[in-house]
Amino acid sequence: MSSSFDLLPTDWGLEIPMDVAAALIDLGHACNHAALLVSEADLLGQRAAASEERTCSSVRSRLDTAWVLASLSYSEQMVVAYTAAATDYAVTAAQVTQPVTQSGQPPRLPDRVGAAPSAVLGSLAEHLPLVQLPADAERHIQVAEYNVELAVSHRQVHVLVEHTLRSHPVEMFDDPRRAANRPAGSVDIGAELATALHRYAAACTWALAMTTRRPAQVDLAI
């Protein structure tokens, strides 16, 4: 089952331009919705498989087999769509947050938003920077722990991209229809990469919130 993640906490009184906040919230909502659709598609596939196992009639068996194949195709198309949405969210969140946490620049949207997933996944190091919170003498333990979480999440994305691209052509993630009717015996398209991208995007978004929260409220940020 896919997971949803918290959105940018706008009620924290963040010093973030409205267009940046709106974009991150919109991307976060899209990913949470995509994750839900993937979970629903998986449940549909499980129902189809269970029905096929119980079938005795040859006519019903053919129908259920077709249902299983159709639901598998739909599930994989939804995973591709989720991966594309999560790629967009992760790149935007990381590119917005990294200049803020690294050098104190004001938050701004990157120049290129919505690049094709194949362009991002094919050269991930150029598009997905590692975000780290700046040192904080008063919260050094919390900051250090969150930076470890960010680093682990970032590394997991890289590992899963490398694994995924050994099994699937990167261009497939540009259009869910390319996942339909794949040859028998093809490697399944799982949601692990999409979930990892989504998780890193959410972590970067919260790092942005922690960094831009008004001073009077920072002590409760982590």
PDB file of C-alpha atoms in Angstrom:
ATOM      1  CA  MET A   1       0.000   0.000   0.000  1.00  0.00           C
ATOM      2  CA  SER A   2       1.267   3.471  -0.877  1.00  0.00           C
ATOM      3  CA  SER A   3       1.581   6.198   1.742  1.00  0.00           C
ATOM      4  CA  SER A   4       0.483   9.813   1.972  1.00  0.00           C
ATOM      5  CA  PHE A   5       2.654  12.482   3.584  1.00  0.00           C
ATOM      6  CA  ASP A   6       2.027  15.771   5.373  1.00  0.00           C
ATOM      7  CA  LEU A   7       1.847  18.950   3.316  1.00  0.00           C
ATOM      8  CA  LEU A   8       3.604  22.275   3.844  1.00  0.00           C
ATOM      9  CA  PRO A   9       2.291  23.563   7.220  1.00  0.00           C
ATOM     10  CA  THR A  10       1.077  27.001   6.172  1.00  0.00           C
ATOM     11  CA  ASP A  11      -0.402  27.629   9.625  1.00  0.00           C
ATOM     12  CA  TRP A  12       3.137  27.959  10.987  1.00  0.00           C
ATOM     13  CA  GLY A  13       3.401  31.554   9.781  1.00  0.00           C
ATOM     14  CA  LEU A  14       6.071  30.819   7.187  1.00  0.00           C
ATOM     15  CA  GLU A  15       8.029  33.504   5.397  1.00  0.00           C
ATOM     16  CA  ILE A  16       7.476  31.975   1.979  1.00  0.00           C
ATOM     17  CA  PRO A  17       6.129  33.673  -1.177  1.00  0.00           C
ATOM     18  CA  MET A  18       2.565  32.701  -1.996  1.00  0.00           C
ATOM     19  CA  ASP A  19       3.473  31.188  -5.372  1.00  0.00           C
ATOM     20  CA  VAL A  20       6.055  28.905  -3.759  1.00  0.00           C
ATOM     21  CA  ALA A  21       3.694  27.752  -1.010  1.00  0.00           C
ATOM     22  CA  ALA A  22       0.855  27.200  -3.487  1.00  0.00           C
ATOM     23  CA  ALA A  23       3.065  25.151  -5.824  1.00  0.00           C
ATOM     24  CA  LEU A  24       4.384  22.900  -3.046  1.00  0.00           C
ATOM     25  CA  ILE A  25       0.926  22.318  -1.600  1.00  0.00           C
ATOM     26  CA  ASP A  26      -0.498  21.556  -5.043  1.00  0.00           C
ATOM     27  CA  LEU A  27       2.303  19.080  -5.794  1.00  0.00           C
ATOM     28  CA  GLY A  28       1.884  17.470  -2.371  1.00  0.00           C
ATOM     29  CA  HIS A  29      -1.855  17.078  -2.860  1.00  0.00           C
ATOM     30  CA  ALA A  30      -1.289  15.546  -6.305  1.00  0.00           C
ATOM     31  CA  CYS A  31       1.147  12.979  -4.885  1.00  0.00           C
ATOM     32  CA  ASN A  32      -1.135  12.043  -2.003  1.00  0.00           C
ATOM     33  CA  HIS A  33      -3.983  11.575  -4.473  1.00  0.00           C
ATOM     34  CA  ALA A  34      -1.793   9.493  -6.785  1.00  0.00           C
ATOM     35  CA  ALA A  35      -0.704   7.303  -3.869  1.00  0.00           C
ATOM     36  CA  LEU A  36      -4.365   6.702  -3.002  1.00  0.00           C
ATOM     37  CA  LEU A  37      -5.169   5.754  -6.598  1.00  0.00           C
ATOM     38  CA  VAL A  38      -2.266   3.286  -6.647  1.00  0.00           C
ATOM     39  CA  SER A  39      -3.580   1.672  -3.460  1.00  0.00           C
ATOM     40  CA  GLU A  40      -7.072   1.437  -4.949  1.00  0.00           C
ATOM     41  CA  ALA A  41      -5.662  -0.116  -8.137  1.00  0.00           C
ATOM     42  CA  ASP A  42      -3.777  -2.693  -6.053  1.00  0.00           C
ATOM     43  CA  LEU A  43      -6.977  -3.617  -4.215  1.00  0.00           C
ATOM     44  CA  LEU A  44      -8.778  -4.024  -7.541  1.00  0.00           C
ATOM     45  CA  GLY A  45      -6.037  -6.391  -8.687  1.00  0.00           C
ATOM     46  CA  GLN A  46      -6.336  -8.418  -5.477  1.00  0.00           C
ATOM     47  CA  ARG A  47     -10.097  -8.744  -5.982  1.00  0.00           C
ATOM     48  CA  ALA A  48      -9.558  -9.920  -9.556  1.00  0.00           C
ATOM     49  CA  ALA A  49      -6.969 -12.491  -8.492  1.00  0.00           C
ATOM     50  CA  ALA A  50      -9.199 -13.793  -5.702  1.00  0.00           C
ATOM     51  CA  SER A  51     -12.132 -14.134  -8.096  1.00  0.00           C
ATOM     52  CA  GLU A  52      -9.971 -16.033 -10.596  1.00  0.00           C
ATOM     53  CA  GLU A  53      -8.898 -18.508  -7.909  1.00  0.00           C
ATOM     54  CA  ARG A  54     -12.529 -19.257  -6.959  1.00  0.00           C
ATOM     55  CA  THR A  55     -13.813 -19.688 -10.509  1.00  0.00           C
ATOM     56  CA  CYS A  56     -14.879 -23.115 -11.774  1.00  0.00           C
ATOM     57  CA  SER A  57     -16.647 -22.137 -15.010  1.00  0.00           C
ATOM     58  CA  SER A  58     -14.391 -21.958 -18.089  1.00  0.00           C
ATOM     59  CA  VAL A  59     -16.280 -18.922 -19.408  1.00  0.00           C
ATOM     60  CA  ARG A  60     -16.036 -17.147 -16.068  1.00  0.00           C
ATOM     61  CA  SER A  61     -12.388 -18.185 -15.834  1.00  0.00           C
ATOM     62  CA  ARG A  62     -11.563 -16.466 -19.125  1.00  0.00           C
ATOM     63  CA  LEU A  63     -13.340 -13.342 -17.935  1.00  0.00           C
ATOM     64  CA  ASP A  64     -11.509 -13.326 -14.614  1.00  0.00           C
ATOM     65  CA  THR A  65      -8.158 -13.894 -16.311  1.00  0.00           C
ATOM     66  CA  ALA A  66      -8.841 -10.897 -18.533  1.00  0.00           C
ATOM     67  CA  TRP A  67      -9.816  -8.918 -15.420  1.00  0.00           C
ATOM     68  CA  VAL A  68      -6.529  -9.828 -13.718  1.00  0.00           C
ATOM     69  CA  LEU A  69      -4.491  -8.749 -16.744  1.00  0.00           C
ATOM     70  CA  ALA A  70      -6.457  -5.529 -17.147  1.00  0.00           C
ATOM     71  CA  SER A  71      -6.153  -4.632 -13.467  1.00  0.00           C
ATOM     72  CA  LEU A  72      -2.404  -5.303 -13.534  1.00  0.00           C
ATOM     73  CA  SER A  73      -2.008  -3.017 -16.517  1.00  0.00           C
ATOM     74  CA  TYR A  74      -4.068  -0.315 -14.812  1.00  0.00           C
ATOM     75  CA  SER A  75      -2.104  -0.654 -11.579  1.00  0.00           C
ATOM     76  CA  GLU A  76       1.218  -0.253 -13.373  1.00  0.00           C
ATOM     77  CA  GLN A  77      -0.053   2.754 -15.311  1.00  0.00           C
ATOM     78  CA  MET A  78      -1.065   4.379 -12.034  1.00  0.00           C
ATOM     79  CA  VAL A  79       2.391   3.646 -10.589  1.00  0.00           C
ATOM     80  CA  VAL A  80       3.972   5.400 -13.580  1.00  0.00           C
ATOM     81  CA  ALA A  81       1.666   8.379 -13.075  1.00  0.00           C
ATOM     82  CA  TYR A  82       2.522   8.452  -9.351  1.00  0.00           C
ATOM     83  CA  THR A  83       6.234   8.274 -10.144  1.00  0.00           C
ATOM     84  CA  ALA A  84       5.937  11.227 -12.527  1.00  0.00           C
ATOM     85  CA  ALA A  85       4.045  13.307  -9.943  1.00  0.00           C
ATOM     86  CA  ALA A  86       6.505  12.404  -7.181  1.00  0.00           C
ATOM     87  CA  THR A  87       9.478  13.235  -9.403  1.00  0.00           C
ATOM     88  CA  ASP A  88       8.074  16.698 -10.059  1.00  0.00           C
ATOM     89  CA  TYR A  89       7.363  17.240  -6.356  1.00  0.00           C
ATOM     90  CA  ALA A  90      10.777  16.019  -5.198  1.00  0.00           C
ATOM     91  CA  VAL A  91      12.718  18.131  -7.691  1.00  0.00           C
ATOM     92  CA  THR A  92      10.694  21.258  -6.952  1.00  0.00           C
ATOM     93  CA  ALA A  93      10.833  20.836  -3.160  1.00  0.00           C
ATOM     94  CA  ALA A  94      14.570  20.104  -3.139  1.00  0.00           C
ATOM     95  CA  GLN A  95      15.467  22.917  -5.531  1.00  0.00           C
ATOM     96  CA  VAL A  96      13.358  25.409  -3.595  1.00  0.00           C
ATOM     97  CA  THR A  97      14.701  24.339  -0.192  1.00  0.00           C
ATOM     98  CA  GLN A  98      18.401  23.729  -0.792  1.00  0.00           C
ATOM     99  CA  PRO A  99      19.397  27.389  -1.509  1.00  0.00           C
ATOM    100  CA  VAL A 100      17.387  28.489   1.550  1.00  0.00           C
ATOM    101  CA  THR A 101      19.003  26.040   3.960  1.00  0.00           C
ATOM    102  CA  GLN A 102      22.478  26.260   2.444  1.00  0.00           C
ATOM    103  CA  SER A 103      22.952  29.998   1.984  1.00  0.00           C
ATOM    104  CA  GLY A 104      19.867  31.730   3.332  1.00  0.00           C
ATOM    105  CA  GLN A 105      18.483  32.758  -0.039  1.00  0.00           C
ATOM    106  CA  PRO A 106      14.777  33.622  -0.179  1.00  0.00           C
ATOM    107  CA  PRO A 107      12.530  30.782  -1.404  1.00  0.00           C
ATOM    108  CA  ARG A 108      11.776  30.865  -5.121  1.00  0.00           C
ATOM    109  CA  LEU A 109      10.492  28.374  -7.638  1.00  0.00           C
ATOM    110  CA  PRO A 110      13.144  26.830  -9.912  1.00  0.00           C
ATOM    111  CA  ASP A 111      13.334  28.090 -13.469  1.00  0.00           C
ATOM    112  CA  ARG A 112      12.406  24.718 -14.927  1.00  0.00           C
ATOM    113  CA  VAL A 113       9.349  23.249 -13.216  1.00  0.00           C
ATOM    114  CA  GLY A 114       7.689  20.165 -14.623  1.00  0.00           C
ATOM    115  CA  ALA A 115      10.637  18.670 -16.549  1.00  0.00           C
ATOM    116  CA  ALA A 116       9.950  15.276 -18.112  1.00  0.00           C
ATOM    117  CA  PRO A 117      10.488  12.475 -15.581  1.00  0.00           C
ATOM    118  CA  SER A 118      12.902  10.769 -17.987  1.00  0.00           C
ATOM    119  CA  ALA A 119      15.112  13.871 -18.037  1.00  0.00           C
ATOM    120  CA  VAL A 120      15.202  13.970 -14.238  1.00  0.00           C
ATOM    121  CA  LEU A 121      15.583  10.263 -13.523  1.00  0.00           C
ATOM    122  CA  GLY A 122      18.172   9.857 -16.257  1.00  0.00           C
ATOM    123  CA  SER A 123      20.455  12.483 -14.674  1.00  0.00           C
ATOM    124  CA  LEU A 124      19.249  12.587 -11.084  1.00  0.00           C
ATOM    125  CA  ALA A 125      22.362  14.179  -9.582  1.00  0.00           C
ATOM    126  CA  GLU A 126      21.805  17.296 -11.694  1.00  0.00           C
ATOM    127  CA  HIS A 127      18.203  17.748 -10.587  1.00  0.00           C
ATOM    128  CA  LEU A 128      17.831  16.451  -7.035  1.00  0.00           C
ATOM    129  CA  PRO A 129      20.194  18.122  -4.533  1.00  0.00           C
ATOM    130  CA  LEU A 130      20.728  16.882  -1.002  1.00  0.00           C
ATOM    131  CA  VAL A 131      18.968  19.207   1.440  1.00  0.00           C
ATOM    132  CA  GLN A 132      20.455  19.718   4.897  1.00  0.00           C
ATOM    133  CA  LEU A 133      19.264  22.015   7.670  1.00  0.00           C
ATOM    134  CA  PRO A 134      21.767  24.660   8.790  1.00  0.00           C
ATOM    135  CA  ALA A 135      23.553  24.217  12.113  1.00  0.00           C
ATOM    136  CA  ASP A 136      21.613  25.441  15.136  1.00  0.00           C
ATOM    137  CA  ALA A 137      23.271  25.613  18.547  1.00  0.00           C
ATOM    138  CA  GLU A 138      19.938  25.490  20.393  1.00  0.00           C
ATOM    139  CA  ARG A 139      18.520  22.549  18.435  1.00  0.00           C
ATOM    140  CA  HIS A 140      21.685  20.744  17.370  1.00  0.00           C
ATOM    141  CA  ILE A 141      20.444  17.256  18.271  1.00  0.00           C
ATOM    142  CA  GLN A 142      17.094  17.646  16.507  1.00  0.00           C
ATOM    143  CA  VAL A 143      18.745  19.219  13.459  1.00  0.00           C
ATOM    144  CA  ALA A 144      21.378  16.479  13.284  1.00  0.00           C
ATOM    145  CA  GLU A 145      18.698  13.768  13.458  1.00  0.00           C
ATOM    146  CA  TYR A 146      16.593  15.391  10.758  1.00  0.00           C
ATOM    147  CA  ASN A 147      19.640  15.835   8.528  1.00  0.00           C
ATOM    148  CA  VAL A 148      20.321  12.114   8.829  1.00  0.00           C
ATOM    149  CA  GLU A 149      16.715  11.442   7.823  1.00  0.00           C
ATOM    150  CA  LEU A 150      17.091  13.721   4.802  1.00  0.00           C
ATOM    151  CA  ALA A 151      20.360  12.084   3.771  1.00  0.00           C
ATOM    152  CA  VAL A 152      18.963   8.564   4.096  1.00  0.00           C
ATOM    153  CA  SER A 153      15.858   9.488   2.124  1.00  0.00           C
ATOM    154  CA  HIS A 154      17.956  11.157  -0.590  1.00  0.00           C
ATOM    155  CA  ARG A 155      20.232   8.124  -0.867  1.00  0.00           C
ATOM    156  CA  GLN A 156      17.274   5.756  -1.066  1.00  0.00           C
ATOM    157  CA  VAL A 157      15.935   7.665  -4.069  1.00  0.00           C
ATOM    158  CA  HIS A 158      19.276   7.302  -5.859  1.00  0.00           C
ATOM    159  CA  VAL A 159      19.476   3.576  -5.118  1.00  0.00           C
ATOM    160  CA  LEU A 160      15.931   2.942  -6.341  1.00  0.00           C
ATOM    161  CA  VAL A 161      16.443   5.004  -9.497  1.00  0.00           C
ATOM    162  CA  GLU A 162      19.532   2.966 -10.349  1.00  0.00           C
ATOM    163  CA  HIS A 163      17.635  -0.275  -9.724  1.00  0.00           C
ATOM    164  CA  THR A 164      14.561   0.842 -11.672  1.00  0.00           C
ATOM    165  CA  LEU A 165      16.475   2.024 -14.722  1.00  0.00           C
ATOM    166  CA  ARG A 166      18.176  -1.355 -15.010  1.00  0.00           C
ATOM    167  CA  SER A 167      14.731  -2.929 -15.439  1.00  0.00           C
ATOM    168  CA  HIS A 168      12.719  -0.347 -17.370  1.00  0.00           C
ATOM    169  CA  PRO A 169      13.367   2.257 -20.092  1.00  0.00           C
ATOM    170  CA  VAL A 170      13.385   5.687 -18.478  1.00  0.00           C
ATOM    171  CA  GLU A 171      11.053   7.100 -21.160  1.00  0.00           C
ATOM    172  CA  MET A 172       8.262   4.882 -19.843  1.00  0.00           C
ATOM    173  CA  PHE A 173       7.804   7.271 -16.912  1.00  0.00           C
ATOM    174  CA  ASP A 174       6.881  10.134 -19.256  1.00  0.00           C
ATOM    175  CA  ASP A 175       3.535   8.587 -20.226  1.00  0.00           C
ATOM    176  CA  PRO A 176       1.482   6.015 -18.264  1.00  0.00           C
ATOM    177  CA  ARG A 177       0.188   4.537 -21.516  1.00  0.00           C
ATOM    178  CA  ARG A 178       3.653   3.109 -22.143  1.00  0.00           C
ATOM    179  CA  ALA A 179       3.079   0.745 -19.215  1.00  0.00           C
ATOM    180  CA  ALA A 180      -0.014  -0.755 -20.844  1.00  0.00           C
ATOM    181  CA  ASN A 181       0.037  -4.152 -22.552  1.00  0.00           C
ATOM    182  CA  ARG A 182       3.678  -4.869 -21.799  1.00  0.00           C
ATOM    183  CA  PRO A 183       5.075  -8.255 -22.944  1.00  0.00           C
ATOM    184  CA  ALA A 184       4.496 -11.270 -20.749  1.00  0.00           C
ATOM    185  CA  GLY A 185       7.324 -11.848 -18.320  1.00  0.00           C
ATOM    186  CA  SER A 186       8.194  -8.178 -18.007  1.00  0.00           C
ATOM    187  CA  VAL A 187       9.518  -7.000 -14.660  1.00  0.00           C
ATOM    188  CA  ASP A 188       6.696  -5.577 -12.544  1.00  0.00           C
ATOM    189  CA  ILE A 189       6.628  -1.837 -12.016  1.00  0.00           C
ATOM    190  CA  GLY A 190       6.461  -1.272  -8.272  1.00  0.00           C
ATOM    191  CA  ALA A 191       5.651   1.913  -6.366  1.00  0.00           C
ATOM    192  CA  GLU A 192       8.824   1.878  -4.260  1.00  0.00           C
ATOM    193  CA  LEU A 193      10.545   4.591  -6.312  1.00  0.00           C
ATOM    194  CA  ALA A 194       7.467   6.811  -6.342  1.00  0.00           C
ATOM    195  CA  THR A 195       7.081   6.452  -2.578  1.00  0.00           C
ATOM    196  CA  ALA A 196      10.763   7.255  -1.988  1.00  0.00           C
ATOM    197  CA  LEU A 197      10.560  10.374  -4.157  1.00  0.00           C
ATOM    198  CA  HIS A 198       7.360  11.400  -2.385  1.00  0.00           C
ATOM    199  CA  ARG A 199       8.950  10.864   1.032  1.00  0.00           C
ATOM    200  CA  TYR A 200      12.019  12.945   0.139  1.00  0.00           C
ATOM    201  CA  ALA A 201       9.842  15.716  -1.287  1.00  0.00           C
ATOM    202  CA  ALA A 202       7.816  15.868   1.925  1.00  0.00           C
ATOM    203  CA  ALA A 203      10.997  15.891   4.022  1.00  0.00           C
ATOM    204  CA  CYS A 204      12.417  18.782   1.976  1.00  0.00           C
ATOM    205  CA  THR A 205       9.145  20.665   2.314  1.00  0.00           C
ATOM    206  CA  TRP A 206       9.264  20.326   6.099  1.00  0.00           C
ATOM    207  CA  ALA A 207      12.917  21.412   6.101  1.00  0.00           C
ATOM    208  CA  LEU A 208      11.805  24.540   4.248  1.00  0.00           C
ATOM    209  CA  ALA A 209       9.094  25.123   6.832  1.00  0.00           C
ATOM    210  CA  MET A 210      11.541  24.712   9.713  1.00  0.00           C
ATOM    211  CA  THR A 211      13.966  27.159   8.127  1.00  0.00           C
ATOM    212  CA  THR A 212      11.442  29.848   7.206  1.00  0.00           C
ATOM    213  CA  ARG A 213       9.259  29.725  10.308  1.00  0.00           C
ATOM    214  CA  ARG A 214       9.099  33.023  12.178  1.00  0.00           C
ATOM    215  CA  PRO A 215      11.618  33.160  15.079  1.00  0.00           C
ATOM    216  CA  ALA A 216       8.989  33.311  17.835  1.00  0.00           C
ATOM    217  CA  GLN A 217       7.692  29.864  16.748  1.00  0.00           C
ATOM    218  CA  VAL A 218      10.899  28.067  15.794  1.00  0.00           C
ATOM    219  CA  ASP A 219      11.332  26.261  19.103  1.00  0.00           C
ATOM    220  CA  LEU A 220       8.361  24.011  18.288  1.00  0.00           C
ATOM    221  CA  ALA A 221       9.339  23.335  14.708  1.00  0.00           C
ATOM    222  CA  ILE A 222      10.818  19.874  15.137  1.00  0.00           C
TER     223      ILE A 222
END
